[in-house]
Amino acid sequence: MKTIDNLDFSGKKALIRVDFNVPLDEHYHITDDNRIQGAAPTIKKILNDGGGVILMSHLGRPKEGPTEKFSLKHIVKHLSDVLGVPVQFADDCIGEETKAKAAALKSGEVLLLENLRFYKEEEKGDRDFAEKLATLGDVYVNDAFGTAHRAHASTAVIVQFFPKAKYFGYLMAAEVGNAERVLNNPERPFTAIMGGAKVSDKLELIAALLDKVDNLIIGGGMAYTFVKARGGEIGKSLVELDKLDLANDLVKKAEEKGVNLVLPTDSQIADEFAPDSPAYNGPNDEIPADKMGLDIGRESGEHFAQVILASNTILWNGPMGVFEMDKFAKGTKAVADAVVAATERGAFSLIGGGDSAAAVSKFGMTEHVSYVSTGGGALLEYMEGKELPGVKAINE
Ligand code: AMP
């Protein structure tokens, strides 16, 4: 893997694709700066070498071109604090003014470009747009794992303009390295924990994991599709009725491949989808018609924890219940506790981005697992065995 350690950036201008798609509150304050912190070591290494840094990113999903809400100018101050240097801002990612700013950039200076997605050409993977971006720097670095599964102008198409000057940043290298460790070289037993709302989002991943894992734990809303497929009564719990056959197929495949498929046996059964709803612990195949399961139950949490504690490699993606509501976060917490305990004992634990990362952060456990990925969709696609365009473009 060709990382930035292979180059002395002194006197060079590095054009770095970062993923600064950070959550902002209504006052444009960053509520979680993990992605900025994640890219900081790459930026600092290049600055310390004596290079100049031009940063490009997207923020949100602007539909109508430039929009105040999605401007990257809101992160300039925080980014300057994190990097310890004042960050300059170009209020367009291409164009003459931006070109002039990039040309005037000196060693040790940082220029942040405005949101790439203000141009629809970015997501379309437009070649001309990519070429315009490419003129701004003389070395290309990709440190945006969160968008590596997209063949966009700035993540993949642009790389053709840097045939001999393309590198992975540290974050990207760590993400890919950890995903590979889990996929290709897991110390056994290897346990995958899948949760979240929908089984349909993770079908391909579950199918791919059945060839890799020793144990597959399924919790969260998606588990009810499996319970229903077996003929259980699940009341008003989340279910995908068109996926019942598929759920049964997965159960059969797991048996054929000798994978220990672990499903919840009990649930926290609530009257309604609300943080203060009355709820009781009961069997998850006997949920009354007017009630719904919002979390795995105590017995399931204990059983899941036993399997996790006996594992040496753990991959976790998706919460065990509606963890955003404290009353229904206990199952997710039980799993998080077990992952932390297994990690302390020497297991390697990789936490998928998105909601699982949010859950681990909510419980203050980010520092106590082996690695929390910054990529939700990208990690899932990598784990499904797909080649990520952003990775492929640099490896070619
Ligand atoms: P996903 O984006 O598919 O990983 O799903 C995450 C979401 O699933 C979270 O917002 C959880 O609140 C939700 N979720 C997990 N378990 C349940 C459940 N039993 N019923 C309803 N929603 C759930």
XYZ file of C-alpha atoms and ligand atoms in Angstrom:
419
model
C 0.000 0.000 0.000
C 1.498 3.321 -1.088
C 1.087 5.654 1.866
C 2.329 9.192 2.441
C 5.287 7.708 4.332
C 6.752 6.947 0.897
C 7.269 10.612 0.094
C 8.987 13.672 1.511
C 6.440 16.423 0.810
C 8.943 19.250 1.188
C 8.181 21.904 -1.456
C 5.160 19.956 -2.725
C 1.512 20.954 -2.771
C -0.634 18.047 -1.643
C -4.260 17.936 -2.755
C -5.928 15.823 -0.080
C -9.436 14.360 -0.343
C -10.676 14.240 3.233
C -14.066 13.320 4.634
C -15.106 16.372 6.646
C -18.768 15.452 6.379
C -19.251 16.193 10.080
C -22.568 16.687 11.908
C -23.381 20.353 12.676
C -26.058 21.698 15.028
C -28.378 24.621 14.185
C -25.636 27.108 15.190
C -23.140 25.370 12.892
C -21.193 23.910 15.797
C -19.573 20.563 15.094
C -21.193 17.928 17.319
C -18.730 15.125 16.524
C -15.302 15.922 15.057
C -14.031 12.341 14.755
C -13.517 12.669 11.042
C -11.463 15.848 11.414
C -9.344 14.291 14.161
C -8.996 11.205 11.965
C -7.442 13.126 9.072
C -5.253 15.398 11.232
C -2.165 13.105 11.377
C -1.997 12.996 7.573
C -2.237 16.768 7.266
C 0.329 17.319 10.024
C 2.858 14.927 8.488
C 2.717 16.805 5.184
C 3.000 20.196 6.885
C 5.901 18.985 9.023
C 7.678 17.772 5.885
C 7.452 21.335 4.574
C 4.594 20.801 2.142
C 1.490 22.897 1.495
C -1.935 21.333 1.963
C -5.098 21.830 -0.082
C -8.102 20.094 1.452
C -11.214 19.064 -0.444
C -14.329 17.466 1.006
C -18.072 17.225 0.745
C -20.536 18.169 3.479
C -24.068 16.809 3.522
C -26.172 16.342 0.433
C -26.736 19.752 -1.165
C -29.266 19.445 -3.974
C -29.319 22.976 -5.381
C -25.691 24.051 -5.683
C -24.176 26.442 -3.119
C -26.213 26.459 0.112
C -25.245 28.241 3.338
C -26.207 25.212 5.406
C -23.714 22.986 3.630
C -20.799 25.429 3.431
C -17.475 24.111 4.689
C -16.613 27.617 5.927
C -18.391 26.624 9.160
C -15.575 24.242 10.064
C -12.621 26.568 9.338
C -12.173 27.760 12.911
C -12.332 24.317 14.468
C -10.028 22.874 11.836
C -7.511 25.674 12.496
C -7.610 24.815 16.222
C -7.091 21.104 15.576
C -4.185 21.681 13.182
C -2.621 24.563 15.122
C -2.335 26.706 11.964
C -4.782 29.232 10.516
C -6.699 27.575 7.692
C -7.393 29.637 4.574
C -10.693 29.167 2.772
C -11.607 29.250 -0.916
C -15.321 29.810 -1.386
C -15.372 27.772 -4.561
C -13.586 24.459 -5.124
C -12.606 25.377 -8.704
C -12.328 28.610 -10.731
C -9.737 31.331 -11.249
C -9.752 32.767 -7.735
C -9.274 29.358 -6.193
C -6.502 28.578 -8.640
C -4.735 31.783 -7.623
C -5.106 30.954 -3.916
C -3.708 27.469 -4.471
C -0.823 28.838 -6.530
C 0.073 31.339 -3.792
C 0.017 28.708 -1.029
C 3.345 28.340 0.759
C 5.001 25.516 2.685
C 3.269 24.880 5.984
C 0.020 26.564 4.867
C -3.433 25.019 4.563
C -6.220 25.892 2.143
C -9.698 24.391 2.510
C -11.892 24.341 -0.602
C -15.651 24.873 -0.538
C -17.986 21.839 -0.648
C -17.278 19.686 -3.700
C -20.927 18.682 -3.932
C -21.950 22.230 -4.810
C -21.136 20.895 -8.279
C -23.236 17.985 -9.479
C -20.185 16.961 -11.512
C -18.595 15.659 -8.291
C -21.030 12.810 -7.721
C -21.335 12.162 -11.451
C -17.613 11.511 -11.587
C -17.150 14.149 -14.302
C -13.713 14.005 -15.905
C -13.391 17.728 -16.716
C -14.342 18.714 -13.192
C -11.797 16.241 -11.821
C -9.146 17.711 -14.105
C -9.880 21.226 -12.846
C -9.442 20.059 -9.255
C -6.263 18.226 -10.212
C -4.569 21.416 -11.458
C -4.569 22.767 -7.880
C -1.942 20.405 -6.445
C 1.021 18.337 -7.548
C 0.499 15.261 -5.355
C -2.853 13.550 -4.680
C -3.617 12.012 -1.302
C -6.812 10.173 -0.417
C -7.682 10.067 3.275
C -11.463 9.893 2.885
C -12.396 6.335 3.786
C -16.024 7.366 4.379
C -16.468 8.054 0.649
C -14.068 5.451 -0.731
C -16.999 3.340 -1.962
C -18.085 6.107 -4.347
C -16.537 6.598 -7.803
C -16.789 10.375 -7.564
C -14.652 12.993 -9.323
C -12.520 13.759 -6.250
C -12.234 10.197 -4.914
C -11.481 8.121 -8.001
C -11.707 9.935 -11.362
C -9.103 12.541 -10.378
C -6.438 9.908 -9.746
C -5.717 9.502 -13.492
C -4.152 12.975 -13.418
C -1.576 11.873 -10.828
C -0.236 8.632 -12.331
C 2.993 8.798 -10.328
C 1.950 10.945 -7.388
C -0.967 9.226 -5.621
C -0.910 8.111 -2.011
C -3.091 6.848 0.808
C -3.280 8.998 3.918
C -2.824 7.447 7.369
C -6.543 7.208 8.110
C -7.226 5.395 4.870
C -4.282 3.044 5.467
C -5.489 2.249 8.991
C -9.082 1.655 7.860
C -8.082 -0.670 5.042
C -5.470 -2.422 7.184
C -7.932 -3.123 9.989
C -10.678 -4.275 7.635
C -8.196 -6.638 5.968
C -6.968 -7.983 9.269
C -10.514 -8.947 10.191
C -11.462 -10.293 6.794
C -8.322 -12.135 5.758
C -6.433 -12.933 8.880
C -8.797 -13.230 11.843
C -7.654 -14.915 14.984
C -10.406 -17.390 15.853
C -13.031 -17.595 17.124
C -14.238 -14.758 14.877
C -17.617 -13.287 15.848
C -19.651 -10.798 13.838
C -22.408 -8.872 15.606
C -25.045 -7.409 13.320
C -27.841 -5.116 14.405
C -29.792 -2.077 13.330
C -33.137 -1.558 11.753
C -33.231 -3.462 8.524
C -31.956 -6.822 7.422
C -32.265 -5.743 3.773
C -29.411 -3.217 4.214
C -27.062 -5.909 5.436
C -28.126 -9.030 3.534
C -25.092 -9.090 1.276
C -22.780 -8.527 4.201
C -24.366 -11.291 6.255
C -24.131 -13.685 3.302
C -20.440 -12.789 2.794
C -19.666 -13.119 6.508
C -21.084 -16.638 6.639
C -17.941 -17.738 4.772
C -15.684 -16.063 7.298
C -17.035 -16.157 10.827
C -17.419 -18.768 13.551
C -20.314 -16.963 15.268
C -22.860 -14.592 13.826
C -24.932 -12.682 16.376
C -28.022 -10.914 15.068
C -29.853 -8.370 17.220
C -31.725 -5.097 16.832
C -34.799 -4.540 14.719
C -33.556 -6.886 12.003
C -33.800 -9.899 14.321
C -37.621 -9.807 14.229
C -37.654 -10.716 10.554
C -35.845 -13.930 11.538
C -38.231 -14.593 14.435
C -41.272 -14.028 12.220
C -39.792 -16.278 9.515
C -39.704 -19.093 12.081
C -43.385 -18.520 12.867
C -42.934 -16.414 16.028
C -45.416 -13.726 17.093
C -43.666 -10.364 16.950
C -46.580 -7.929 17.357
C -45.824 -4.478 15.918
C -42.029 -4.955 15.957
C -39.992 -3.931 12.933
C -40.246 -6.534 10.186
C -39.596 -6.875 6.469
C -42.294 -9.241 5.303
C -40.762 -9.612 1.849
C -37.528 -10.914 3.396
C -38.889 -13.858 5.384
C -37.722 -16.467 2.867
C -34.328 -14.844 2.708
C -34.051 -14.927 6.479
C -34.811 -18.656 6.477
C -32.250 -19.170 3.698
C -29.586 -17.432 5.781
C -30.395 -19.659 8.757
C -30.040 -22.731 6.519
C -26.795 -21.483 4.995
C -25.348 -20.832 8.432
C -26.141 -24.435 9.395
C -24.555 -25.787 6.210
C -21.401 -23.765 6.763
C -21.123 -24.668 10.432
C -21.592 -21.072 11.584
C -23.119 -20.622 15.022
C -26.001 -18.230 14.299
C -27.091 -16.580 17.536
C -30.518 -14.921 17.583
C -32.129 -13.182 20.547
C -34.599 -15.217 22.589
C -36.141 -12.376 24.562
C -36.912 -8.677 24.128
C -37.775 -5.491 25.950
C -41.399 -5.321 24.874
C -42.903 -1.832 24.758
C -46.386 -0.395 24.256
C -45.164 2.197 21.807
C -42.066 3.681 20.165
C -41.361 6.258 22.877
C -38.571 6.843 25.432
C -40.932 6.556 28.410
C -43.135 3.748 27.106
C -44.006 1.060 29.662
C -42.052 -2.095 28.814
C -41.376 -5.589 30.159
C -38.885 -8.353 29.469
C -40.496 -11.279 27.642
C -39.988 -13.984 25.010
C -39.478 -12.434 21.606
C -41.644 -14.928 19.760
C -44.681 -14.162 21.923
C -44.991 -10.409 21.535
C -48.652 -9.320 21.874
C -50.254 -7.921 18.715
C -50.377 -4.345 20.081
C -46.775 -4.229 21.407
C -43.266 -4.051 19.944
C -39.746 -5.204 20.782
C -37.402 -2.229 21.107
C -34.332 -3.924 22.561
C -32.926 -7.398 23.115
C -33.867 -8.828 26.524
C -31.695 -9.729 29.532
C -31.238 -13.405 28.637
C -30.188 -12.508 25.074
C -27.756 -9.878 26.344
C -26.125 -12.428 28.656
C -25.949 -15.059 25.954
C -24.485 -12.619 23.403
C -21.914 -11.499 25.982
C -20.781 -15.098 26.593
C -20.152 -15.630 22.881
C -18.355 -12.287 22.549
C -16.163 -12.897 25.616
C -14.939 -16.177 24.116
C -13.971 -14.503 20.801
C -10.584 -13.338 19.573
C -11.800 -11.252 16.640
C -14.972 -9.171 16.756
C -16.711 -7.154 14.075
C -19.690 -5.105 15.243
C -22.122 -3.239 13.056
C -25.488 -1.945 14.233
C -27.148 -1.433 17.619
C -29.109 -4.129 19.480
C -32.102 -1.875 20.043
C -33.273 1.717 20.015
C -30.125 2.800 21.855
C -30.963 6.488 21.382
C -33.597 6.000 24.122
C -31.891 5.161 27.443
C -34.609 2.724 28.397
C -33.877 0.648 25.288
C -30.080 1.019 25.252
C -29.341 -1.772 27.761
C -28.893 -4.527 25.177
C -26.499 -2.402 23.124
C -24.639 -1.498 26.335
C -24.375 -5.171 27.340
C -22.822 -5.978 23.979
C -20.493 -2.953 24.196
C -19.376 -4.026 27.699
C -18.603 -7.520 26.428
C -16.679 -6.162 23.425
C -14.600 -3.967 25.749
C -13.927 -6.879 28.133
C -12.894 -9.146 25.243
C -10.609 -6.404 23.902
C -8.988 -5.964 27.323
C -8.311 -9.707 27.305
C -6.520 -9.388 23.949
C -9.211 -9.752 21.285
C -9.198 -7.465 18.238
C -12.439 -5.492 17.941
C -13.479 -3.477 14.893
C -16.538 -1.270 15.229
C -18.331 -0.324 12.018
C -19.123 3.363 11.537
C -22.510 5.024 11.778
C -24.780 3.963 14.615
C -22.434 1.442 16.220
C -19.742 4.113 16.436
C -22.320 6.516 17.888
C -23.349 3.900 20.473
C -19.755 3.187 21.532
C -19.171 6.928 21.819
C -22.398 7.400 23.843
C -21.110 4.838 26.363
C -17.655 6.494 26.445
C -15.992 3.320 25.166
C -14.304 4.571 22.003
C -10.862 4.330 23.593
C -11.511 0.811 24.893
C -12.090 -1.035 21.624
C -9.388 -1.779 19.064
C -10.647 0.431 16.235
C -13.728 2.491 15.431
C -14.132 2.908 11.692
C -15.060 6.309 10.241
C -16.786 4.647 7.303
C -20.298 3.211 7.521
C -21.211 2.284 3.958
C -17.586 2.041 2.839
C -16.708 -0.494 5.534
C -19.805 -2.575 4.794
C -18.981 -2.699 1.092
C -15.376 -3.606 1.810
C -16.538 -6.400 4.087
C -18.916 -7.637 1.394
C -15.808 -8.243 -0.697
C -16.350 -5.323 -3.076
C -13.443 -3.337 -4.406
C -13.751 0.302 -3.294
C -13.197 2.737 -6.207
C -11.222 5.132 -3.984
C -8.854 2.340 -2.943
C -8.622 0.737 -6.365
C -7.709 4.011 -8.106
C -4.582 4.409 -5.991
C -3.605 0.746 -6.013
C -3.745 0.506 -9.830
P -29.168 0.938 10.950
O -29.052 2.328 10.361
O -29.805 -0.049 10.046
O -27.867 0.453 11.553
O -30.210 1.069 12.138
C -29.955 1.815 13.272
C -31.262 2.200 13.885
O -32.001 1.046 14.170
C -31.098 2.942 15.176
O -31.567 4.269 15.002
C -31.971 2.174 16.149
O -32.791 3.011 16.957
C -32.841 1.338 15.255
N -33.307 0.099 15.899
C -32.574 -0.860 16.452
N -33.345 -1.818 16.996
C -34.630 -1.445 16.795
C -35.888 -2.022 17.133
N -35.978 -3.159 17.794
N -36.995 -1.362 16.737
C -36.893 -0.187 16.081
N -35.740 0.392 15.720
C -34.607 -0.227 16.080
